[in-house]
XYZ file of C-alpha atoms in Angstrom:
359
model
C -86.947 -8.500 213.601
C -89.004 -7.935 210.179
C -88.044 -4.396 209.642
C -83.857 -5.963 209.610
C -82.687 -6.420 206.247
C -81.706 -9.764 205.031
C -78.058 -10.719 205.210
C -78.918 -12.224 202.001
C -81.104 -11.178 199.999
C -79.934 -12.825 197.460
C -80.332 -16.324 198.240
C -84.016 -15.817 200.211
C -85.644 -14.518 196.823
C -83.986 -17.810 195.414
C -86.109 -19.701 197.954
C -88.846 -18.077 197.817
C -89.028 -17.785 194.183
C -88.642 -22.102 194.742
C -91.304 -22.495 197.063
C -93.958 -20.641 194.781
C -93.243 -22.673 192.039
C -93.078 -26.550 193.599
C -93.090 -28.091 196.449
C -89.363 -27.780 197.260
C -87.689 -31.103 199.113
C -86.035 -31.628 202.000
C -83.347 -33.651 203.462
C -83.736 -36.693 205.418
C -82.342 -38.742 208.534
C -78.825 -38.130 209.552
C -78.604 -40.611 211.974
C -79.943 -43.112 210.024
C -77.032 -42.706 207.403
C -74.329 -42.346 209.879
C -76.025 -45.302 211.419
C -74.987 -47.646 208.550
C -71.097 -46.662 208.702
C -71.103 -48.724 212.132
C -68.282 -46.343 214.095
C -66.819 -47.561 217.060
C -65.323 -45.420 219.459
C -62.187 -45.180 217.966
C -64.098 -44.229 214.459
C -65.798 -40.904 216.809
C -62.971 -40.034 218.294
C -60.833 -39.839 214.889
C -57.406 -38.686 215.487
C -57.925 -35.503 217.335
C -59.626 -37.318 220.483
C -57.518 -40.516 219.941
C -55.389 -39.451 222.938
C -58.525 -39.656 225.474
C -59.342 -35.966 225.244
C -59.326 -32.731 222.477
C -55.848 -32.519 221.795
C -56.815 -28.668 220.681
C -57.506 -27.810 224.095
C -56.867 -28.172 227.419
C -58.232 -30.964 228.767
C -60.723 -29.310 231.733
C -62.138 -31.968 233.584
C -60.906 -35.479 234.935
C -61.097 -38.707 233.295
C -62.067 -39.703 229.888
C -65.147 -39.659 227.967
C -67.444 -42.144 225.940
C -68.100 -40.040 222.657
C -69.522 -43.188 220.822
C -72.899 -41.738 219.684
C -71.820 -38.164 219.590
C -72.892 -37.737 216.148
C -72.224 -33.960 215.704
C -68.619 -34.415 216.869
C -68.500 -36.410 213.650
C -68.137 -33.082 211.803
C -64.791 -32.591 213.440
C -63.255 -36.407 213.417
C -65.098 -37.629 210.186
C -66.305 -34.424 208.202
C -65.928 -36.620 204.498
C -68.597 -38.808 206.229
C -71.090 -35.884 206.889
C -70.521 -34.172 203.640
C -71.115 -37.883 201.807
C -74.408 -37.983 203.889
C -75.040 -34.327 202.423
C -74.296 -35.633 198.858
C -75.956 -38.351 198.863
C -79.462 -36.575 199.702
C -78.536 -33.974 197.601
C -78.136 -36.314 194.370
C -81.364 -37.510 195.632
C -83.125 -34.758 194.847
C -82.821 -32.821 197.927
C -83.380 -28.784 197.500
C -82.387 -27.840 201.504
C -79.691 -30.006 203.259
C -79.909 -30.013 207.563
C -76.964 -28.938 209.081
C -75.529 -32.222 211.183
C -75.967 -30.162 214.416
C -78.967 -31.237 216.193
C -76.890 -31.148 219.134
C -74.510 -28.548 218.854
C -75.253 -26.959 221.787
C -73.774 -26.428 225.573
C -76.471 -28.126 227.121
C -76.374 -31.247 224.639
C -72.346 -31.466 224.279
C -72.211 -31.387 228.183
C -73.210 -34.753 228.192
C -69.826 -35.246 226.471
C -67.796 -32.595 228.281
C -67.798 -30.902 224.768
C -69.235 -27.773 225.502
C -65.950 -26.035 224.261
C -66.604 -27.216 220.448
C -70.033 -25.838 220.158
C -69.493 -22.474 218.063
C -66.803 -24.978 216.194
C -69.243 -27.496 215.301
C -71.842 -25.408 214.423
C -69.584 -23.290 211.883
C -68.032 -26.431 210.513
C -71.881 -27.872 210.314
C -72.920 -24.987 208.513
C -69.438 -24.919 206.246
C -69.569 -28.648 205.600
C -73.470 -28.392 204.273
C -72.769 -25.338 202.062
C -69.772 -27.017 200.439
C -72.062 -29.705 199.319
C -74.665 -27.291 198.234
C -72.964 -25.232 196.758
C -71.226 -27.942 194.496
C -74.431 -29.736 193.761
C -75.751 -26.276 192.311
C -72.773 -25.725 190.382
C -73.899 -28.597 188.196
C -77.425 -27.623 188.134
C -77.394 -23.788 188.241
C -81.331 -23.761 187.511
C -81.665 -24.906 190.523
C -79.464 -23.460 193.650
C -79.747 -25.844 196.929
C -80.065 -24.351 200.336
C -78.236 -24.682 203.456
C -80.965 -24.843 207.074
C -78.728 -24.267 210.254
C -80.839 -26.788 212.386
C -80.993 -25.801 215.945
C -82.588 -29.306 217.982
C -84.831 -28.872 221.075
C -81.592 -29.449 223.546
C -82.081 -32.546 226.389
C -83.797 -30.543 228.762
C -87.548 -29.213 228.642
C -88.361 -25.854 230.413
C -91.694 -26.320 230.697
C -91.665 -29.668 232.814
C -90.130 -30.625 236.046
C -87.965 -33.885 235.531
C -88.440 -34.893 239.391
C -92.056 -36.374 239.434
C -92.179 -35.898 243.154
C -91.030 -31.862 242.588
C -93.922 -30.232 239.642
C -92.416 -27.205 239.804
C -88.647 -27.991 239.867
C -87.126 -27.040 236.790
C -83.149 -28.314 235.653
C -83.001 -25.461 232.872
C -83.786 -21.527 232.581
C -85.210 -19.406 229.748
C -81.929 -17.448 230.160
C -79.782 -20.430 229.542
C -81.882 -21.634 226.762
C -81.789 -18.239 224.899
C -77.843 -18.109 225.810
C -77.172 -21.481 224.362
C -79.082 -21.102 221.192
C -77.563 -17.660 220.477
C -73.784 -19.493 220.714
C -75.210 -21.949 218.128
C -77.141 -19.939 216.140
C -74.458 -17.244 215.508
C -71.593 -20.164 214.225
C -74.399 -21.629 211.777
C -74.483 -18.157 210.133
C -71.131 -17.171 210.060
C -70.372 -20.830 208.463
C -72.936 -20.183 205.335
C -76.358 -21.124 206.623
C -79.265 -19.959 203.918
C -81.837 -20.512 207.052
C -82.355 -21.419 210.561
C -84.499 -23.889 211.168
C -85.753 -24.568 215.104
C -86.458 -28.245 214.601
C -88.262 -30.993 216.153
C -89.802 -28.955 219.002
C -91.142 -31.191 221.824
C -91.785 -27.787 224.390
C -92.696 -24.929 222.881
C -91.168 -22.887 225.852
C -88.027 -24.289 224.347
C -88.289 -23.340 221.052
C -89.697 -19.496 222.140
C -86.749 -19.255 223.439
C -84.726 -19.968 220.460
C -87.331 -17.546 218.941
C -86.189 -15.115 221.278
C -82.384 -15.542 220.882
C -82.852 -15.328 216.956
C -84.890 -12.048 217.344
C -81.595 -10.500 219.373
C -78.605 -11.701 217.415
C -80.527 -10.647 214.346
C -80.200 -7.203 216.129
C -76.916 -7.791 216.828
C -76.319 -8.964 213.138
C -77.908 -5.946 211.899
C -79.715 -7.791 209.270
C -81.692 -11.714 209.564
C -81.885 -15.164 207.939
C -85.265 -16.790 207.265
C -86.125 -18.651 210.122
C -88.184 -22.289 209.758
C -89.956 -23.589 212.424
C -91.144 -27.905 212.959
C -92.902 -28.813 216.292
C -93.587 -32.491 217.131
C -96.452 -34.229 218.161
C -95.218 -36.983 220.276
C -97.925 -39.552 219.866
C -101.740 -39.870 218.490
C -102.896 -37.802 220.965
C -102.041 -35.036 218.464
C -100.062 -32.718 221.130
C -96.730 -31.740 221.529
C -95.000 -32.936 224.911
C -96.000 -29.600 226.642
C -99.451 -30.054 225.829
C -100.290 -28.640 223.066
C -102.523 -29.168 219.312
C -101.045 -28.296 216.335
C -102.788 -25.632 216.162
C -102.256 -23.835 219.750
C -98.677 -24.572 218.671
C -98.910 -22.664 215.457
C -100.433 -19.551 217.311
C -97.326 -19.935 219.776
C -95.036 -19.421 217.644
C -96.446 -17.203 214.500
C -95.800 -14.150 215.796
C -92.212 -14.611 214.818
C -92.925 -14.575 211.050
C -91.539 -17.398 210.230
C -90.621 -18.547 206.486
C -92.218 -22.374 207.460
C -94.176 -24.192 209.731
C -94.505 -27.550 210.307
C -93.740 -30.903 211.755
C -91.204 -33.800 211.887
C -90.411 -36.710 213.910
C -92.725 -38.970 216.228
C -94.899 -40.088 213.754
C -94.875 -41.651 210.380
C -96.547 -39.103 207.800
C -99.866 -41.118 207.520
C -100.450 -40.667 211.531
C -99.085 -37.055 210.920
C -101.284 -35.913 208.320
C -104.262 -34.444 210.071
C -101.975 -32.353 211.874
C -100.408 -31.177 208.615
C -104.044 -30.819 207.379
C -104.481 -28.365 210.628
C -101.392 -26.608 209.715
C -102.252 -26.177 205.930
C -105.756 -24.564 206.954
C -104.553 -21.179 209.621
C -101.151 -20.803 208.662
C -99.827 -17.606 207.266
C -96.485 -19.513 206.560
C -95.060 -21.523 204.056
C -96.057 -25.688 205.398
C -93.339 -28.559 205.646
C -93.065 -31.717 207.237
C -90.400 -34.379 207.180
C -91.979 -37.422 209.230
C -90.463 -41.185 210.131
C -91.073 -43.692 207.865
C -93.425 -44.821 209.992
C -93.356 -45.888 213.708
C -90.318 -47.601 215.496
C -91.015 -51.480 215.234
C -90.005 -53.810 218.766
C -86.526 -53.284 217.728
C -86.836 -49.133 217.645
C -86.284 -49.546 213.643
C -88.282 -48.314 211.006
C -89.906 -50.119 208.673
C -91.914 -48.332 206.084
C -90.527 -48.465 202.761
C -89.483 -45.677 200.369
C -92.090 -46.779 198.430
C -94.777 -47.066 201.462
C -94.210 -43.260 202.194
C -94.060 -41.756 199.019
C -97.377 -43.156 198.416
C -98.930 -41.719 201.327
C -97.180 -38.418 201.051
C -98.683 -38.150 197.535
C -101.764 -37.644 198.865
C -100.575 -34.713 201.078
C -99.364 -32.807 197.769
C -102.316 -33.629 195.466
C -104.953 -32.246 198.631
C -102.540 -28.732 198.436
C -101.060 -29.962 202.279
C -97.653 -28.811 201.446
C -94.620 -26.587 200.196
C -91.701 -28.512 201.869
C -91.580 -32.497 202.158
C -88.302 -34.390 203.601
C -88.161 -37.215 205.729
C -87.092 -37.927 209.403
C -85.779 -40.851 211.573
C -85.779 -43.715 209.395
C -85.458 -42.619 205.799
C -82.885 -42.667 203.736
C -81.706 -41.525 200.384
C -84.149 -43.705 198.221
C -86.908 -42.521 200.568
C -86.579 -38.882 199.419
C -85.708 -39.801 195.475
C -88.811 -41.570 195.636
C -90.932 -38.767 197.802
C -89.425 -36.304 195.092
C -90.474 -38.304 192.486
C -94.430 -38.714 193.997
C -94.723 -34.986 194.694
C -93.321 -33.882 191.061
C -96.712 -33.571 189.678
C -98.434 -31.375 192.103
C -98.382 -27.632 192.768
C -97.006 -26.432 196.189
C -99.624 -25.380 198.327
C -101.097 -21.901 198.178
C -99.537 -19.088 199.900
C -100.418 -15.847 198.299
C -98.239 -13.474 200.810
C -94.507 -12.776 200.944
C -94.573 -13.993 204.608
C -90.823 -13.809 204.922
C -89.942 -10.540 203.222
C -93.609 -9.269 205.041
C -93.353 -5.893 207.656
């Protein structure tokens, strides 16, 4: 993959030339956002799924569907909602915006009978977040905002059995991993994506084989987009579901080169942070995390103010943790104005090599 050329080279030296310089900021939650516009089913379905199925296509299978919660489909039946999401992190003081496609892919949208929209949603993800970008840097030309083509870890997990009585029974393949993230992964680069980002990786089986499927439509491509990288440990045992540290997940997935590593979700960033510490000591990457703010209360919302967090990730910038800093389930606009604000003061953490341009 390394010895491709980058499709363009152009905007990567942009980043890169960001990341040495500060530590750049990230979006935050989606869901969150699209959480507070309380749509019904009528609101997902907008007018093109009004009728009880896509009226662009041939309805395939009998019955209608509940697409309440679908929130990717929202980029089809309520794009000015998804781009005012974008906006609004952007005037926040976001540098990269997340595509809204988390899960835009066959093995998510089947859940919906949607499999048919993925390379649609993931283009119009990808379109909808460099529209937004691209008009937020128009004001502020000093300082261009990026577009990361989020692929999410899918519903399935290839490295554990789902039937407890059946260890080694599997409900998803390598091959159909790779083949679904390729679909995706394509669409978010033909719509404008700056990056790829494999995000919120519970199995690190899963996300080698998005690694995988990158490496081969790169090839395909003839030429590659910087590719980002955020595991999650799922509680304070410190491992990812599949078992592993931080740092066996780090040497999983390094040989891929990737712009970033890091971690998101799970965990508030004060419960993160030795695992960010981990990260910040062996890797030959650019670091990032966008945590919760904090963990889920009785009523699975978050609690931790933007206040609360940028206070504790202060303390990841001024120790030299980080280069990227967003926020995950939970925060909001004001969470990453005020993150932005904490981290202002503090250089980005060192990184002496051109990992992503390196052979």
């Amino acid at each position: 993959m390394s010895a491709l050329p980058w499709l363009h080279p152009e905007r990567v030296a942009l980043i890169e030339k960001g990341l040495r310089e500060r530590i750049m900021i990230l979006d935050g939650g989606m869901g969150t956002m699209l959480q507070g516009h309380q749509l019904d089913e009528s609101g997902y379905r907008g007018d093109r799924f009004s009728g009880g199925h896509d009226s662009h296509h041939e309805h395939d299978h009998p019955g209608e569907c509940d697409l309440k919660g679908n929130n990717d489909l929202l980029l089809l039946t309520q794009p000015d909602i998804i781009r005012g999401v974008h906006e609004a992190y952007l005037r926040a003081g976001a540098d990269f915006v997340e595509t809204n496609t988390f899960n835009a892919t066959r093995i998510s949208q089947a859940d919906y009978h949607l499999e048919h929209l993925v390379s649609e949603l993931n283009r119009e993800g990808a379109r909808i977040a460099r529209e937004a970008c691209d008009a937020m840097t128009a004001l502020t030309p000093d300082r261009p905002r990026f577009v990361i083509g989020v692929l999410g870890p899918t519903s399935r997990t290839a490295s554990i059995s789902p039937d407890v009585n059946d260890p080694g029974y599997r409900n998803v393949s390598f091959e159909e991993l790779a083949a679904n993230y390729t679909e995706a992964a394509r669409a978010l680069i033909e719509g404008g994506a700056d990056t790829i980002m494999v995000e919120t990786i519970f199995d690190t089986l899963n996300a080698k084989a998005a690694l995988f499927a990158l490496d081969q439509l790169f090839v395909t491509l003839g030429g590659r987009v910087p590719v980002m990288i955020s595991g999650t440990i799922t509680d304070r045992s410190g491992r990812t579901l599949s078992g592993q540290t931080a740092e066996a997940f780090y040497y999983s997935v390094s040989h891929i080169r990737p712009l970033s590593v890091g971690l998101n979700c799970a965990l508030g960033a004060a419960d993160l942070r030795p695992h960010v510490q981990t990260l910040s000591q062996i890797a030959e990457s650019f670091v990032s995390t966008h945590p919760n703010a904090g963990l889920p209360n009785a009523f699975g919302e978050y609690d931790e103010t933007p206040e609360q967090m940028a206070d504790v990730v202060a303390g990841f910038a001024r120790d030299g943790l980080l280069n990227i800093i967003g926020g995950c389930c939970g925060t909001t606009p004001a969470h990453i104005q005020a993150i932005a604000a904490a981290v202002r003061p503090y250089a980005p953490r060192a990184w002496n090599k051109d990992v992503a341009s390196a052979p």
